Coordinates of C-alpha atoms and ligand atoms in Angstrom, one line a residue:
X1 CA -61.5 50.0 -16.6
X2 CA -62.1 47.7 -19.6
X3 CA -65.8 46.3 -19.8
X4 CA -66.3 42.7 -20.6
X5 CA -67.2 43.3 -24.3
X6 CA -64.0 45.2 -24.6
X7 CA -62.0 42.4 -23.3
X8 CA -63.7 39.9 -25.5
X9 CA -63.0 41.8 -28.5
X10 CA -59.2 42.6 -27.6
X11 CA -59.2 38.6 -27.0
X12 CA -60.3 38.2 -30.7
X13 CA -63.4 36.6 -29.5
X14 CA -66.0 36.6 -32.6
X15 CA -69.0 38.7 -32.5
X16 CA -71.4 35.8 -32.4
X17 CA -69.7 34.2 -29.2
X18 CA -69.8 37.5 -27.9
X19 CA -73.2 37.9 -27.9
X20 CA -73.9 34.3 -26.4
X21 CA -71.6 35.2 -23.3
X22 CA -73.4 38.6 -23.0
X23 CA -76.8 37.0 -22.9
X24 CA -75.6 34.6 -20.5
X25 CA -74.4 37.8 -18.3
X26 CA -77.8 39.3 -18.8
X27 CA -79.4 36.4 -17.0
X28 CA -76.6 36.3 -14.4
X29 CA -77.1 40.1 -13.4
X30 CA -80.8 39.5 -13.1
X31 CA -80.0 36.3 -10.9
X32 CA -77.7 38.5 -8.8
X33 CA -80.3 41.1 -8.3
X34 CA -82.7 38.6 -7.2
X35 CA -80.4 36.9 -4.9
X36 CA -79.6 40.4 -3.5
X37 CA -83.5 40.8 -2.7
X38 CA -83.7 37.2 -1.2
X39 CA -86.6 37.2 1.4
X40 CA -87.9 40.6 0.2
X41 CA -88.9 39.2 -3.1
X42 CA -90.2 36.1 -1.5
X43 CA -88.1 33.6 -3.6
X44 CA -86.2 31.6 -0.8
X45 CA -87.1 28.2 0.0
X46 CA -87.8 25.1 -1.9
X47 CA -90.3 24.1 -4.6
X48 CA -92.4 20.7 -4.3
X49 CA -90.6 19.6 -7.5
X50 CA -87.5 17.4 -7.9
X51 CA -85.1 17.8 -11.0
X52 CA -83.9 15.0 -13.3
X53 CA -80.9 14.4 -10.7
X54 CA -83.5 13.5 -8.0
X55 CA -82.7 16.6 -6.0
X56 CA -85.3 18.9 -4.6
X57 CA -85.3 22.2 -6.4
X58 CA -84.9 25.5 -4.6
X59 CA -87.4 28.3 -5.9
X60 CA -84.2 30.1 -7.1
X61 CA -83.0 27.0 -8.8
X62 CA -86.1 27.2 -11.2
X63 CA -86.0 31.0 -11.5
X64 CA -82.4 31.2 -12.5
X65 CA -82.8 28.2 -14.9
X66 CA -85.6 29.9 -16.6
X67 CA -83.7 33.1 -16.8
X68 CA -80.8 31.3 -18.7
X69 CA -82.8 29.1 -20.9
X70 CA -85.3 31.7 -22.0
X71 CA -82.6 34.4 -23.1
X72 CA -80.3 31.7 -24.7
X73 CA -82.9 29.8 -26.8
X74 CA -84.1 33.1 -28.1
X75 CA -80.2 34.0 -29.2
X76 CA -79.9 33.6 -32.9
X77 CA -76.5 32.0 -32.5
X78 CA -77.4 29.3 -29.9
X79 CA -78.5 25.7 -31.5
X80 CA -79.4 24.4 -28.0
X81 CA -79.0 24.6 -24.4
X82 CA -78.5 21.8 -21.5
X83 CA -79.2 22.5 -17.9
X84 CA -78.5 20.5 -14.8
X85 CA -82.3 21.4 -13.9
X86 CA -83.7 20.2 -17.3
X87 CA -84.5 16.6 -18.1
X88 CA -83.5 17.0 -21.9
X89 CA -81.6 19.5 -24.0
X90 CA -83.7 22.1 -25.6
X91 CA -83.4 23.5 -29.3
X92 CA -82.7 27.1 -30.0
X93 CA -82.1 28.2 -33.5
X94 CA -81.4 25.2 -36.0
X95 CA -78.7 27.5 -37.6
X96 CA -76.9 28.5 -34.4
X97 CA -73.3 27.7 -34.2
X98 CA -73.1 27.4 -30.4
X99 CA -74.3 25.0 -27.7
X100 CA -74.6 26.2 -24.0
X101 CA -74.6 24.1 -20.9
X102 CA -75.1 25.5 -17.4
X103 CA -75.7 24.8 -13.6
X104 CA -78.0 27.8 -13.2
X105 CA -77.3 28.0 -9.3
X106 CA -74.7 25.8 -8.0
X107 CA -74.5 25.2 -4.3
X108 CA -78.0 26.1 -3.9
X109 CA -78.3 24.5 -0.4
X110 CA -76.5 27.7 0.6
X111 CA -79.2 29.9 -0.8
X112 CA -81.5 29.8 2.2
X113 CA -78.6 30.6 4.7
X114 CA -77.3 33.5 2.6
X115 CA -73.9 32.1 1.7
X116 CA -72.2 32.0 -1.7
X117 CA -73.6 30.3 -4.7
X118 CA -72.8 30.6 -8.4
X119 CA -73.8 30.2 -11.8
X120 CA -71.4 27.9 -14.1
X121 CA -71.5 27.8 -17.8
X122 CA -69.8 26.2 -20.9
X123 CA -69.9 26.9 -24.6
X124 CA -69.4 24.2 -27.2
X125 CA -69.6 24.5 -31.0
X126 CA -72.4 22.3 -32.5
X127 CA -70.6 19.8 -34.8
X128 CA -73.3 18.7 -37.1
X129 CA -76.6 19.3 -38.4
X130 CA -78.5 17.8 -35.5
X131 CA -81.0 19.9 -33.6
X132 CA -80.3 21.2 -30.2
X133 CA -83.0 18.9 -28.7
X134 CA -81.0 16.1 -29.6
X135 CA -78.5 15.4 -26.8
X136 CA -76.0 13.8 -29.1
X137 CA -74.8 17.1 -30.4
X138 CA -73.7 18.0 -27.1
X139 CA -71.7 14.8 -26.4
X140 CA -68.3 16.3 -26.9
X141 CA -65.3 16.0 -24.4
X142 CA -64.2 19.1 -22.4
X143 CA -61.3 19.8 -24.6
X144 CA -63.9 21.1 -27.1
X145 CA -65.1 23.9 -25.2
X146 CA -64.8 27.4 -26.6
X147 CA -65.5 29.2 -23.5
X148 CA -66.2 28.5 -19.8
X149 CA -67.0 30.6 -16.8
X150 CA -68.7 31.0 -13.6
X151 CA -70.4 33.9 -11.9
X152 CA -69.8 33.9 -7.8
X153 CA -72.7 35.7 -6.1
X154 CA -71.1 36.8 -2.9
X155 CA -70.4 40.2 -1.1
X156 CA -69.7 41.2 -4.8
X157 CA -70.7 39.5 -8.0
X158 CA -67.6 38.2 -9.9
X159 CA -67.4 36.8 -13.3
X160 CA -64.4 34.2 -14.0
X161 CA -64.1 33.2 -17.5
X162 CA -61.9 32.1 -20.3
X163 CA -62.1 31.7 -24.0
X164 CA -58.9 29.6 -24.1
X165 CA -56.6 32.5 -23.7
X166 CA -56.1 32.7 -20.0
X167 CA -58.5 33.5 -17.2
X168 CA -59.8 37.0 -16.4
X169 CA -62.0 38.1 -13.2
X170 CA -64.4 40.8 -13.8
X171 CA -66.6 42.4 -11.1
X172 CA -70.1 43.5 -11.3
X173 CA -70.2 47.3 -11.1
X174 CA -73.8 47.8 -10.1
X175 CA -73.7 51.5 -10.7
X176 CA -73.4 50.9 -14.6
X177 CA -74.6 47.2 -14.7
X178 CA -71.4 46.0 -16.3
X179 CA -68.8 43.4 -15.5
X180 CA -65.6 45.2 -15.5
X181 CA -62.1 43.7 -15.6
X182 CA -60.6 43.6 -12.2
X183 CA -57.7 41.0 -12.4
X184 CA -56.0 39.5 -15.7
X185 CA -54.3 36.3 -16.2
X186 CA -55.1 34.7 -13.0
X187 CA -52.5 32.0 -12.2
X188 CA -53.2 29.3 -9.5
X189 CA -50.1 28.7 -7.1
X190 CA -48.5 25.3 -8.1
X191 CA -48.1 24.3 -4.4
X192 CA -50.6 24.2 -1.6
X193 CA -51.4 22.9 1.8
X194 CA -55.1 23.4 1.8
X195 CA -57.8 21.0 0.8
X196 CA -61.6 20.9 0.3
X197 CA -63.5 17.7 0.7
X198 CA -66.7 16.8 2.4
X199 CA -65.1 14.6 5.2
X200 CA -68.5 13.3 6.2
X201 CA -68.4 10.9 3.2
X202 CA -64.9 9.5 4.0
X203 CA -66.2 6.0 4.8
X204 CA -67.6 5.7 1.4
X205 CA -64.5 6.8 -0.3
X206 CA -62.2 4.6 -2.5
X207 CA -59.2 3.3 -0.3
X208 CA -56.9 5.6 -2.6
X209 CA -58.7 8.9 -1.6
X210 CA -58.9 7.7 2.1
X211 CA -55.2 7.2 2.1
X212 CA -54.5 10.6 0.7
X213 CA -56.5 12.4 3.1
X214 CA -55.2 10.2 6.0
X215 CA -51.7 11.4 4.9
X216 CA -52.9 14.9 4.8
X217 CA -54.1 14.9 8.4
X218 CA -50.9 13.5 9.6
X219 CA -49.2 16.8 8.8
X220 CA -45.4 17.6 9.1
X221 CA -45.0 13.9 10.4
X222 CA -46.8 12.2 7.6
X223 CA -45.5 11.3 4.2
X224 CA -46.7 14.6 2.7
X225 CA -44.5 16.5 5.1
X226 CA -46.9 19.5 5.6
X227 CA -49.4 20.7 7.8
X228 CA -52.7 21.0 5.9
X229 CA -55.6 23.4 6.6
X230 CA -59.2 22.6 5.3
X231 CA -62.1 24.4 3.9
X232 CA -65.6 23.3 2.8
X233 CA -68.2 25.7 1.6
X234 CA -70.6 23.4 0.0
X235 CA -70.4 25.5 -3.2
X236 CA -68.0 24.5 -6.0
X237 CA -68.0 28.0 -7.5
X238 CA -66.9 29.5 -4.2
X239 CA -64.2 26.7 -3.6
X240 CA -62.8 27.1 -7.1
X241 CA -62.6 30.8 -6.9
X242 CA -60.7 30.5 -3.4
X243 CA -58.3 28.2 -5.3
X244 CA -58.0 30.6 -8.2
X245 CA -57.0 33.4 -5.8
X246 CA -54.9 31.7 -3.2
X247 CA -54.3 27.9 -4.5
X248 CA -55.7 24.7 -2.9
X249 CA -57.1 21.4 -4.0
X250 CA -61.0 20.6 -4.2
X251 CA -62.1 17.2 -4.5
X252 CA -65.5 15.5 -4.9
X253 CA -64.4 12.0 -5.4
X254 CA -66.2 8.8 -6.2
X255 CA -68.1 7.5 -3.3
X256 CA -70.3 4.3 -2.8
X257 CA -73.4 5.8 -1.2
X258 CA -75.0 5.2 -4.6
X259 CA -72.6 3.0 -6.5
X260 CA -74.5 3.6 -9.9
X261 CA -73.3 7.2 -9.7
X262 CA -69.8 8.1 -10.9
X263 CA -69.6 11.0 -8.4
X264 CA -71.7 13.7 -7.2
X265 CA -70.8 16.3 -9.6
X266 CA -71.8 16.7 -13.3
X267 CA -69.2 16.5 -16.1
X268 CA -70.9 19.1 -18.6
X269 CA -72.2 21.5 -16.1
X270 CA -69.6 21.6 -13.5
X271 CA -66.6 19.3 -14.3
X272 CA -65.6 20.6 -17.8
X273 CA -66.1 24.3 -17.4
X274 CA -64.2 24.3 -14.1
X275 CA -61.6 22.2 -15.5
X276 CA -61.0 24.5 -18.3
X277 CA -60.9 27.5 -16.1
X278 CA -58.5 25.8 -13.8
X279 CA -56.3 24.5 -16.5
X280 CA -56.1 27.7 -18.3
X281 CA -54.9 29.2 -14.7
X282 CA -52.1 26.9 -14.7
X283 CA -53.7 24.3 -12.4
X284 CA -54.9 20.7 -13.0
X285 CA -58.0 18.9 -13.1
X286 CA -58.4 14.9 -12.9
X287 CA -60.8 12.3 -11.9
X288 CA -58.0 10.8 -10.0
X289 CA -57.1 8.7 -13.1
X290 CA -57.4 10.7 -16.0
X291 CA -57.9 14.3 -16.9
X292 CA -61.6 15.4 -16.6
X293 CA -61.7 17.2 -19.9
X294 CA -60.6 13.8 -21.7
X295 CA -63.5 12.0 -20.4
X296 CA -66.0 11.0 -23.4
X297 CA -69.8 11.9 -22.0
X298 CA -72.2 9.3 -22.7
X299 CA -75.1 11.5 -21.6
X300 CA -75.8 15.0 -20.7
X301 CA -76.3 14.5 -17.1
X302 CA -73.2 12.1 -16.6
X303 CA -71.5 12.4 -13.4
X304 CA -67.6 12.6 -12.6
X305 CA -65.2 12.4 -9.8
X306 CA -63.4 15.7 -9.5
X307 CA -59.9 16.7 -8.1
X308 CA -58.7 20.1 -9.2
X309 CA -56.6 22.9 -8.2
X310 CA -52.8 23.6 -7.5
X311 CA -50.9 21.5 -10.0
X312 CA -48.3 19.9 -7.8
X313 CA -51.0 18.7 -5.3
X314 CA -53.4 17.3 -7.9
X315 CA -50.4 15.2 -9.1
X316 CA -50.1 13.8 -5.7
X317 CA -53.6 12.7 -5.5
X318 CA -53.4 11.2 -9.0
X319 CA -50.2 9.2 -8.0
X320 CA -52.1 7.9 -5.2
X321 CA -54.7 6.5 -7.6
X322 CA -52.3 5.3 -10.2
X323 CA -49.4 3.8 -8.2
Ligands
LIG401 P1 -75.8 21.5 -6.7 O1 -75.4 21.7 -8.1 O2 -76.9 20.7 -6.5 O3 -75.8 23.0 -5.9 O4 -74.7 20.6 -6.1 C1 -73.3 20.7 -6.3 C2 -72.8 21.1 -5.0 C3 -71.5 21.8 -5.3 O5 -71.4 23.1 -5.3 C4 -70.7 21.4 -4.0 O6 -69.3 21.4 -4.2 C5 -71.3 20.2 -3.5 O7 -72.4 19.9 -4.3 C6 -71.7 20.1 -2.0 O8 -72.0 18.8 -1.7 P2 -72.4 18.4 -0.2 O9 -73.8 18.5 0.0 O10 -71.9 16.9 -0.1 O11 -71.5 19.4 0.9
LIG402 MG1 -74.1 22.3 -9.2

């Protein structure tokens, strides 16, 4: 079976980018090991700190963030890193070509109940001479990403990634400590009858989103003409992975619980990398009104409404928002 480095080389990925991706994986393998140890390592539960997003940090949020940050800022090809768990971007090597943003442990409310969590990462090229601790160097839209991926820590640890040439799935072979290719060129089915959304927020949504979900719930008799199934893992990595394997639509729309926030999920750590993966697998990704990867970031921690997955279903949701 092909190892990750062999696949990257065959895809024409340059040696510098390959080393950046490999360092992300060194950290992810460590995270996978620590998650496996769980209570035995005494690392479950919350810290007393809040992150810049105002969320209480879990111990494993902090550990995962430090693992990724430390290895990446020491990588000679990394100009800087940006993390969901850090207030500011952090400088790496001033001559480094790449910028890496990450959500070190997505879905971390699932940690303490032993359910799926993941790491999401995105790689951009630094476009000018600014240092990596200047967030402006990161403010590029998602189309500029040169690589994006996630690691899903579940019954097995999986890496799903793209460098703009389709999407491959790797499984962590713990016997050799390497990610090996287990599925090539993933394609999301264009049609689906399965949606994922946190229904408890329904009363806070915009009327367009309410209408779409109401119509889904009407089933065969409703205007959408089919019976829908619903899933909600509360872990975006797990939801996107399910969609890559069997189709579906995932939504975290705008809601007015806190009208100052454009959505719950973050553009640079969640929206953009997942959108690149989904589009590379033949799916679609939108805010409901425009492609997520065309959104121009104003700040490193910007939030964005997210609708992604099977192409034809995403098109329906966009139609509700734009008619
Ligand atoms: P996190 O990055 O703080 O873990 O939050 C992101 C997560 C997503 O993985 C998931 O889709 C969503 O937040 C779950 O939200 P909710 O708590 O509303 O179910
Ligand atoms: Mg997250």
